[in-house]
Amino acid sequence: MKKVGEIRKRIFLLWWFGITVNFCFLLVACFSHDETSVRRELRGITNTSKPRGPTISAVRLNTEDHGRVVIENGIVQITLSSPEGYILAISYDGIDNVLESRNEEPDRGYFDVVWNKPGKNSTFQRIHGTKFSVVSLDDNQAEISFVRTWSPSLEGENVPINIDQRYILRRGDSGFYSYTIFERPEGFPAVEVDQIRNVFKLQEERFVYMAISDTRQRYMPSMKDRETGQPLAYPEAVLLTNPSNEDFRGEVDDKYQYSCENKENRVHGWISVNAEAPMGFWVITPSNEFRNAGPIKQDLTSHVGPFALSMFVSTHYAGKEVTMEFQEGEPYKKVFGPIFVYLNSVSNSENPLTLWTDAVQKMSKEVKRWPYDFPQSQAYIPPSQRGTVFGRLLVQDWYIRGGRFQNADSAYIGLALPGAAGSWQRESKGYQFWTQASKKGYFVINNVVPGDYNLFAWVPGFIGDYRYNATITITPGRVIKLDSLIYNPPRSGSTVWKIGVPDRSAAEFFIPDPYPTLMNKLYNEQPKDKFRQYGLWEQYADLYPNSDLVYTVGVSSYDQDWFYAHVTRLRGNKTYEATTWQIRFNLQNDPFKGSYTLQLALAAAANSDLKIWINGGGNGPALFETGKFGGDSAIPRHGIHGLYWLFSIGVPSDVLVKGNNIIYLQQSFAINPFQGVMYDYIRLERPPTLGT
């Protein structure tokens, strides 16, 4: 395995070899053709920098083969099982099937749901349609439907939701659209849904190079490499001990190392680096409105298989708190998608990595086209029936700049189902519409589906969540102008000291280098992604084998002295112990009378119980205790954040003293190495001295 730059150099050499071969043919042509012919050949080479575009044909639908539905447009051909709706084959550019034909037919391209009856274990279910129909068909577009209708006879065996899977193929498109409609009429039983997604399993021998972003792309090991490797402590992680390619030996592979926040998860996929026919397979998501839990929710993308996923709903990096919970008889309807599955190719004389560049450009075009005007379902809301909200958000902190208004620079502002401030990050049923404000706090939220919403926001650099105090009702075509909105972040008094940066992430804290024997080489020279390496949490015990972290305000530096995760310590024989961190600080004068406030913002929590004492050696009743909370698994799944938590903790002045003081933070629940919290920001405030 070469480093990313070396990988690209190798691909460039393959491309240059193709150019050289063609140039040799030109030399021959110089002796056997006239000048005009040679120039024509030269133009043929210099004009191959764009993916090839086959002749555009009308869209065609074929149902003559029993149990099969075929739609094609001269560029791509999709074969589906009928009435089940499984994608059996995707043909493109002379390749009969880019999906893995060795898999069973239901295990190539499918839609699945993970669900459970309340109080029962989860069930994984591929959705198996029972009725096929043609929604629309002409020379320019075909839309087909595969419906699975629930009935009481299916109770306990099938998720109690009517599910309609739709596929759209349009003339001239090098790919197809897919969307799914969920509907629960009144009277359906209660159910919980943890995961909703599309899965595409590609030809293993063809697709070997994966790309998620400009910097996160690499050659990938195979599924067999994982099967012959050594399973590590966390189930999805494998140490590659006997790979088919020696470059991978000693690396860790884990699908969670390739996770991505919703707001960044627009395009990802695979490249077939093949000298004969380089091609790409890409999943493009033009909008996040149908995904769960807001813009910074993290989820899976592509990973070893080769698999490409389109995640609509999951509990990844959040836990059961984001589960879709439906009560007995609760009605529901929502459209997930459309997404666009894009295929592209280049000639053997071109650099295969241009396929990624082309996919990014295609993604940008799809985003600009959103919302689409061609899906035929009445459940899908076209652009003409949507609304807009715009305004400006300002921040007012009475202890900063004398309470003068500040611009909510780059604030995240969105509409989600009504709820308490911050409820959007646990909300999975409804649509969410988010944008980032300008430097001066101005924002526009376009293309909002009609309904009732609350407007939420959070501002980098400030703790807490904002919620507009009135319900916003969107009707078709409505444009709502809001007055200047004022966010007053939590604040009780002036700052005594602070640790970290309030950005809902632990990225600014100390993240150790990975163990040399547990590396993913992709991230070796990418400091901002170092947290994605496996096993970093284990290094806490290496740094603090017998005693715990001590941070001294005014002396220590949070980027060097504050470990990124407050975890347990291994004591041997698979037993773990609680760890107690200390924050030491000095008050030069007698404490002010009244109540101080400890603002404690957490970036993640997993099966933890956080207790806090002040002075007294951490003995006696805790000043504050969370109780058992959190389930986001961000620590072992290489996420630098999960769900955000904020605790404003009153600190009586009589527990503080002039001179040296110590705050004790104990993560007291210690059963395994994956428990713990990540801190976002900690601030001690004096008692209030100003009226607001």
XYZ file of N, CA, C and O in Angstrom, residues 192-292:
404
model
N -40.352 0.153 16.121
C -39.166 1.005 16.171
C -38.276 0.666 14.977
O -38.065 -0.509 14.668
N -37.767 1.696 14.298
C -36.929 1.513 13.120
C -35.570 2.156 13.388
O -35.485 3.347 13.686
N -34.513 1.348 13.269
C -33.152 1.814 13.541
C -32.377 2.164 12.286
O -31.443 2.972 12.343
N -32.696 1.520 11.167
C -31.879 1.715 9.968
C -32.719 1.597 8.711
O -33.569 0.722 8.599
N -32.442 2.500 7.749
C -33.071 2.472 6.426
C -31.967 2.818 5.432
O -31.302 3.848 5.568
N -31.779 1.977 4.399
C -30.676 2.238 3.482
C -30.846 1.474 2.169
O -31.598 0.505 2.083
N -30.104 1.934 1.139
C -29.872 1.191 -0.095
C -28.472 0.605 -0.056
O -27.536 1.254 0.441
N -28.310 -0.591 -0.610
C -27.019 -1.266 -0.625
C -26.703 -1.703 -2.052
O -27.557 -2.283 -2.737
N -25.473 -1.450 -2.478
C -24.989 -1.902 -3.781
C -23.685 -2.660 -3.558
O -22.722 -2.113 -3.008
N -23.663 -3.938 -3.979
C -22.488 -4.784 -3.824
C -21.873 -4.995 -5.203
O -22.462 -5.630 -6.075
N -20.669 -4.453 -5.373
C -20.047 -4.364 -6.687
C -19.103 -5.541 -6.945
O -18.719 -6.269 -6.024
N -18.723 -5.676 -8.225
C -17.784 -6.718 -8.617
C -16.485 -6.572 -7.841
O -15.779 -5.558 -7.954
N -16.134 -7.603 -7.085
C -14.955 -7.505 -6.220
C -13.673 -7.405 -7.026
O -12.747 -6.674 -6.647
N -13.573 -8.120 -8.123
C -12.328 -8.131 -8.878
C -12.150 -6.886 -9.739
O -11.042 -6.593 -10.191
N -13.219 -6.148 -9.948
C -13.139 -4.974 -10.815
C -12.901 -3.694 -10.014
O -12.070 -2.863 -10.370
N -13.630 -3.504 -8.921
C -13.589 -2.240 -8.185
C -12.632 -2.363 -7.006
O -12.931 -3.032 -6.018
N -11.488 -1.690 -7.100
C -10.436 -1.838 -6.096
C -10.013 -0.509 -5.474
O -9.253 -0.499 -4.507
N -10.511 0.595 -5.998
C -10.100 1.923 -5.522
C -11.347 2.682 -5.076
O -12.317 2.807 -5.821
N -11.330 3.161 -3.831
C -12.497 3.802 -3.236
C -12.219 5.284 -3.015
O -11.106 5.666 -2.635
N -13.231 6.129 -3.223
C -13.086 7.579 -3.024
C -14.291 8.120 -2.280
O -15.437 7.842 -2.650
N -14.003 8.895 -1.232
C -15.044 9.517 -0.414
C -14.931 11.034 -0.467
O -15.920 11.747 -0.378
N -13.707 11.521 -0.606
C -13.459 12.954 -0.710
C -12.166 13.144 -1.484
O -11.521 12.166 -1.892
N -11.757 14.393 -1.664
C -10.514 14.658 -2.386
C -9.302 14.059 -1.676
O -8.311 13.708 -2.317
N -9.364 13.950 -0.365
C -8.228 13.436 0.397
C -8.449 12.028 0.926
O -7.483 11.337 1.251
N -9.669 11.586 1.015
C -9.958 10.261 1.571
C -10.281 9.299 0.423
O -11.436 9.026 0.116
N -9.237 8.796 -0.220
C -9.380 7.827 -1.295
C -8.135 6.971 -1.351
O -7.038 7.438 -1.071
N -8.341 5.695 -1.734
C -7.221 4.761 -1.682
C -7.587 3.442 -2.358
O -8.768 3.128 -2.557
N -6.536 2.635 -2.667
C -6.744 1.230 -2.988
C -7.240 0.533 -1.728
O -6.783 0.819 -0.621
N -8.160 -0.425 -1.905
C -8.771 -1.085 -0.758
C -8.460 -2.579 -0.748
O -8.327 -3.205 -1.800
N -8.358 -3.157 0.448
C -8.226 -4.614 0.536
C -9.521 -5.298 0.107
O -10.529 -4.636 -0.147
N -9.482 -6.596 0.049
C -10.651 -7.362 -0.376
C -11.371 -7.949 0.827
O -10.853 -7.968 1.951
N -12.572 -8.465 0.570
C -13.306 -9.137 1.630
C -12.543 -10.368 2.115
O -12.536 -10.675 3.320
N -11.869 -11.066 1.188
C -11.077 -12.230 1.598
C -9.938 -11.810 2.513
O -9.590 -12.528 3.464
N -9.344 -10.640 2.262
C -8.289 -10.138 3.141
C -8.809 -9.960 4.564
O -8.085 -10.234 5.538
N -10.027 -9.494 4.669
C -10.630 -9.341 6.005
C -10.885 -10.707 6.637
O -10.643 -10.902 7.828
N -11.382 -11.643 5.849
C -11.723 -12.960 6.388
C -10.498 -13.713 6.881
O -10.597 -14.524 7.812
N -9.340 -13.462 6.270
C -8.111 -14.139 6.694
C -7.317 -13.323 7.710
O -6.236 -13.737 8.133
N -7.855 -12.158 8.086
C -7.173 -11.300 9.040
C -7.503 -11.641 10.480
O -8.203 -12.610 10.788
N -7.004 -10.813 11.378
C -7.192 -11.016 12.814
C -8.252 -10.056 13.340
O -8.059 -8.841 13.324
N -9.396 -10.565 13.815
C -10.414 -9.677 14.387
C -9.856 -8.941 15.603
O -9.154 -9.520 16.438
N -10.175 -7.665 15.685
C -9.714 -6.847 16.809
C -10.827 -6.703 17.838
O -11.902 -7.295 17.699
N -10.567 -5.912 18.857
C -11.478 -5.859 20.000
C -12.865 -5.373 19.626
O -13.866 -5.858 20.156
N -12.935 -4.399 18.694
C -14.257 -3.936 18.277
C -14.665 -4.722 17.040
O -13.855 -4.892 16.118
N -15.909 -5.225 16.974
C -16.279 -6.257 15.992
C -15.952 -5.949 14.540
O -15.532 -6.835 13.809
N -16.130 -4.717 14.071
C -15.957 -4.426 12.646
C -14.498 -4.257 12.241
O -14.181 -4.182 11.053
N -13.592 -4.169 13.188
C -12.186 -3.888 12.899
C -11.393 -5.183 12.740
O -11.524 -6.116 13.541
N -10.549 -5.222 11.693
C -9.743 -6.403 11.397
C -8.319 -5.963 11.079
O -8.110 -5.006 10.324
N -7.340 -6.661 11.644
C -5.946 -6.457 11.299
C -5.615 -7.377 10.128
O -5.826 -8.595 10.201
N -5.125 -6.808 9.046
C -4.849 -7.578 7.835
C -3.497 -8.275 7.987
O -2.449 -7.652 7.861
N -3.531 -9.560 8.264
C -2.318 -10.326 8.545
C -1.874 -11.185 7.369
O -0.713 -11.595 7.315
N -2.773 -11.468 6.446
C -2.431 -12.328 5.310
C -3.124 -11.834 4.041
O -3.872 -12.578 3.392
N -2.897 -10.571 3.666
C -3.623 -10.015 2.523
C -3.064 -10.521 1.198
O -1.911 -10.963 1.109
N -3.878 -10.446 0.161
C -3.437 -10.840 -1.176
C -2.411 -9.851 -1.724
O -1.572 -10.211 -2.547
N -2.467 -8.620 -1.274
C -1.512 -7.587 -1.663
C -0.656 -7.246 -0.445
O -1.175 -6.786 0.579
N 0.633 -7.477 -0.539
C 1.522 -7.264 0.602
C 1.506 -5.825 1.102
O 1.841 -5.561 2.261
N 1.123 -4.891 0.239
C 1.077 -3.488 0.673
C 0.111 -3.280 1.827
O 0.230 -2.323 2.587
N -0.890 -4.161 1.966
C -1.906 -4.004 3.008
C -1.511 -4.674 4.327
O -2.210 -4.490 5.326
N -0.464 -5.473 4.320
C -0.113 -6.236 5.525
C 0.144 -5.294 6.700
O 0.843 -4.297 6.591
N -0.447 -5.636 7.841
C -0.258 -4.845 9.052
C -1.179 -3.654 9.184
O -1.129 -2.937 10.182
N -2.060 -3.445 8.209
C -3.031 -2.349 8.307
C -4.305 -2.813 8.992
O -4.633 -4.013 9.016
N -5.048 -1.860 9.503
C -6.368 -2.119 10.056
C -7.413 -1.689 9.036
O -7.295 -0.626 8.420
N -8.420 -2.530 8.851
C -9.572 -2.145 8.031
C -10.816 -2.149 8.903
O -11.064 -3.095 9.653
N -11.579 -1.083 8.800
C -12.810 -0.932 9.575
C -13.714 0.020 8.798
O -13.307 1.139 8.478
N -14.933 -0.407 8.515
C -15.832 0.425 7.708
C -16.112 1.770 8.350
O -16.391 2.759 7.649
N -16.013 1.845 9.666
C -16.302 3.110 10.342
C -15.182 4.130 10.166
O -15.378 5.313 10.464
N -14.025 3.695 9.680
C -12.969 4.655 9.388
C -13.306 5.511 8.168
O -12.625 6.495 7.892
N -14.355 5.151 7.460
C -14.744 5.880 6.251
C -16.112 6.549 6.415
O -16.770 6.880 5.436
N -16.521 6.756 7.658
C -17.776 7.460 7.917
C -17.650 8.934 7.561
O -16.546 9.463 7.393
N -18.791 9.597 7.493
C -18.816 10.987 7.043
C -20.038 11.672 7.635
O -21.079 11.035 7.844
N -19.923 12.965 7.939
C -21.084 13.731 8.389
C -22.077 13.910 7.242
O -21.689 14.022 6.075
N -23.347 13.955 7.581
C -24.380 14.100 6.548
C -24.105 15.272 5.614
O -24.273 15.169 4.397
N -23.691 16.385 6.186
C -23.521 17.586 5.355
C -22.404 17.435 4.327
O -22.387 18.154 3.320
N -21.478 16.508 4.564
C -20.381 16.262 3.629
C -20.616 15.025 2.766
O -19.895 14.792 1.796
N -21.605 14.253 3.122
C -21.819 12.949 2.479
C -22.684 13.115 1.231
O -23.848 12.727 1.192
N -22.092 13.682 0.180
C -22.814 13.976 -1.060
C -22.506 12.985 -2.174
O -23.362 12.689 -3.000
N -21.258 12.511 -2.232
C -20.876 11.573 -3.287
C -19.743 10.687 -2.773
O -18.824 11.156 -2.107
N -19.840 9.424 -3.066
C -18.776 8.473 -2.745
C -18.948 7.252 -3.633
O -20.014 7.042 -4.229
N -17.901 6.451 -3.743
C -18.024 5.271 -4.571
C -16.687 4.653 -4.910
O -15.698 4.806 -4.177
N -16.656 3.984 -6.063
C -15.539 3.127 -6.424
C -15.088 3.371 -7.855
O -15.888 3.738 -8.716
N -13.794 3.107 -8.091
C -13.215 3.199 -9.424
C -12.625 1.842 -9.793
O -11.934 1.208 -8.983
N -12.912 1.418 -11.003
C -12.274 0.242 -11.572
C -11.022 0.704 -12.301
O -11.105 1.272 -13.394
N -9.870 0.516 -11.680
C -8.611 0.945 -12.273
C -8.147 -0.179 -13.201
O -7.348 -1.035 -12.845
N -8.707 -0.167 -14.392
C -8.490 -1.242 -15.358
C -7.983 -0.624 -16.643
O -8.607 0.280 -17.198
N -6.846 -1.108 -17.150
C -6.244 -0.512 -18.342
C -7.158 -0.601 -19.554
O -7.047 0.205 -20.477
N -8.061 -1.583 -19.570
C -8.944 -1.754 -20.716
C -10.167 -0.852 -20.628
O -10.614 -0.303 -21.629
N -10.741 -0.721 -19.445
C -11.985 0.043 -19.330
C -12.140 0.631 -17.934
O -12.933 0.138 -17.125
N -11.399 1.672 -17.571
C -11.604 2.314 -16.264
C -13.013 2.889 -16.160
O -13.493 3.549 -17.080
N -13.681 2.640 -15.038
C -15.034 3.167 -14.838
C -15.254 3.449 -13.370
O -14.515 2.976 -12.505
N -16.296 4.243 -13.098
C -16.640 4.591 -11.730
C -18.087 4.285 -11.422
O -18.954 4.343 -12.306
N -18.352 3.960 -10.162
C -19.710 3.724 -9.657
C -19.883 4.627 -8.444
O -19.142 4.510 -7.467
N -20.884 5.510 -8.492
C -21.009 6.558 -7.476
C -22.435 6.654 -6.950
O -23.394 6.572 -7.715
N -22.542 6.870 -5.639
C -23.824 7.168 -5.002
C -23.849 8.660 -4.709
O -23.021 9.168 -3.944
N -24.785 9.365 -5.337
C -24.911 10.813 -5.184
C -26.187 11.126 -4.415
O -27.278 10.667 -4.784
N -26.050 11.895 -3.340
C -27.192 12.292 -2.523
C -27.332 13.812 -2.612
O -26.562 14.548 -1.986
N -28.288 14.310 -3.392
C -28.353 15.753 -3.669
C -28.928 16.592 -2.539
O -28.804 17.803 -2.553
N -29.569 15.939 -1.559
C -30.171 16.673 -0.444
C -30.079 15.823 0.811
O -30.087 14.585 0.746
N -30.002 16.488 1.962
C -30.024 15.791 3.246
C -31.382 15.860 3.924
O -31.517 15.404 5.064
N -32.377 16.399 3.267
C -33.657 16.653 3.933
C -34.305 15.386 4.463
O -35.075 15.424 5.429
N -34.022 14.235 3.854
C -34.674 12.988 4.253
C -33.810 12.147 5.178
O -34.234 11.089 5.623
N -32.578 12.579 5.472
C -31.733 11.854 6.414
C -32.086 12.232 7.846
O -32.669 13.285 8.100
N -31.667 11.395 8.790
C -32.058 11.645 10.174
C -30.994 12.404 10.950
O -29.813 12.412 10.604
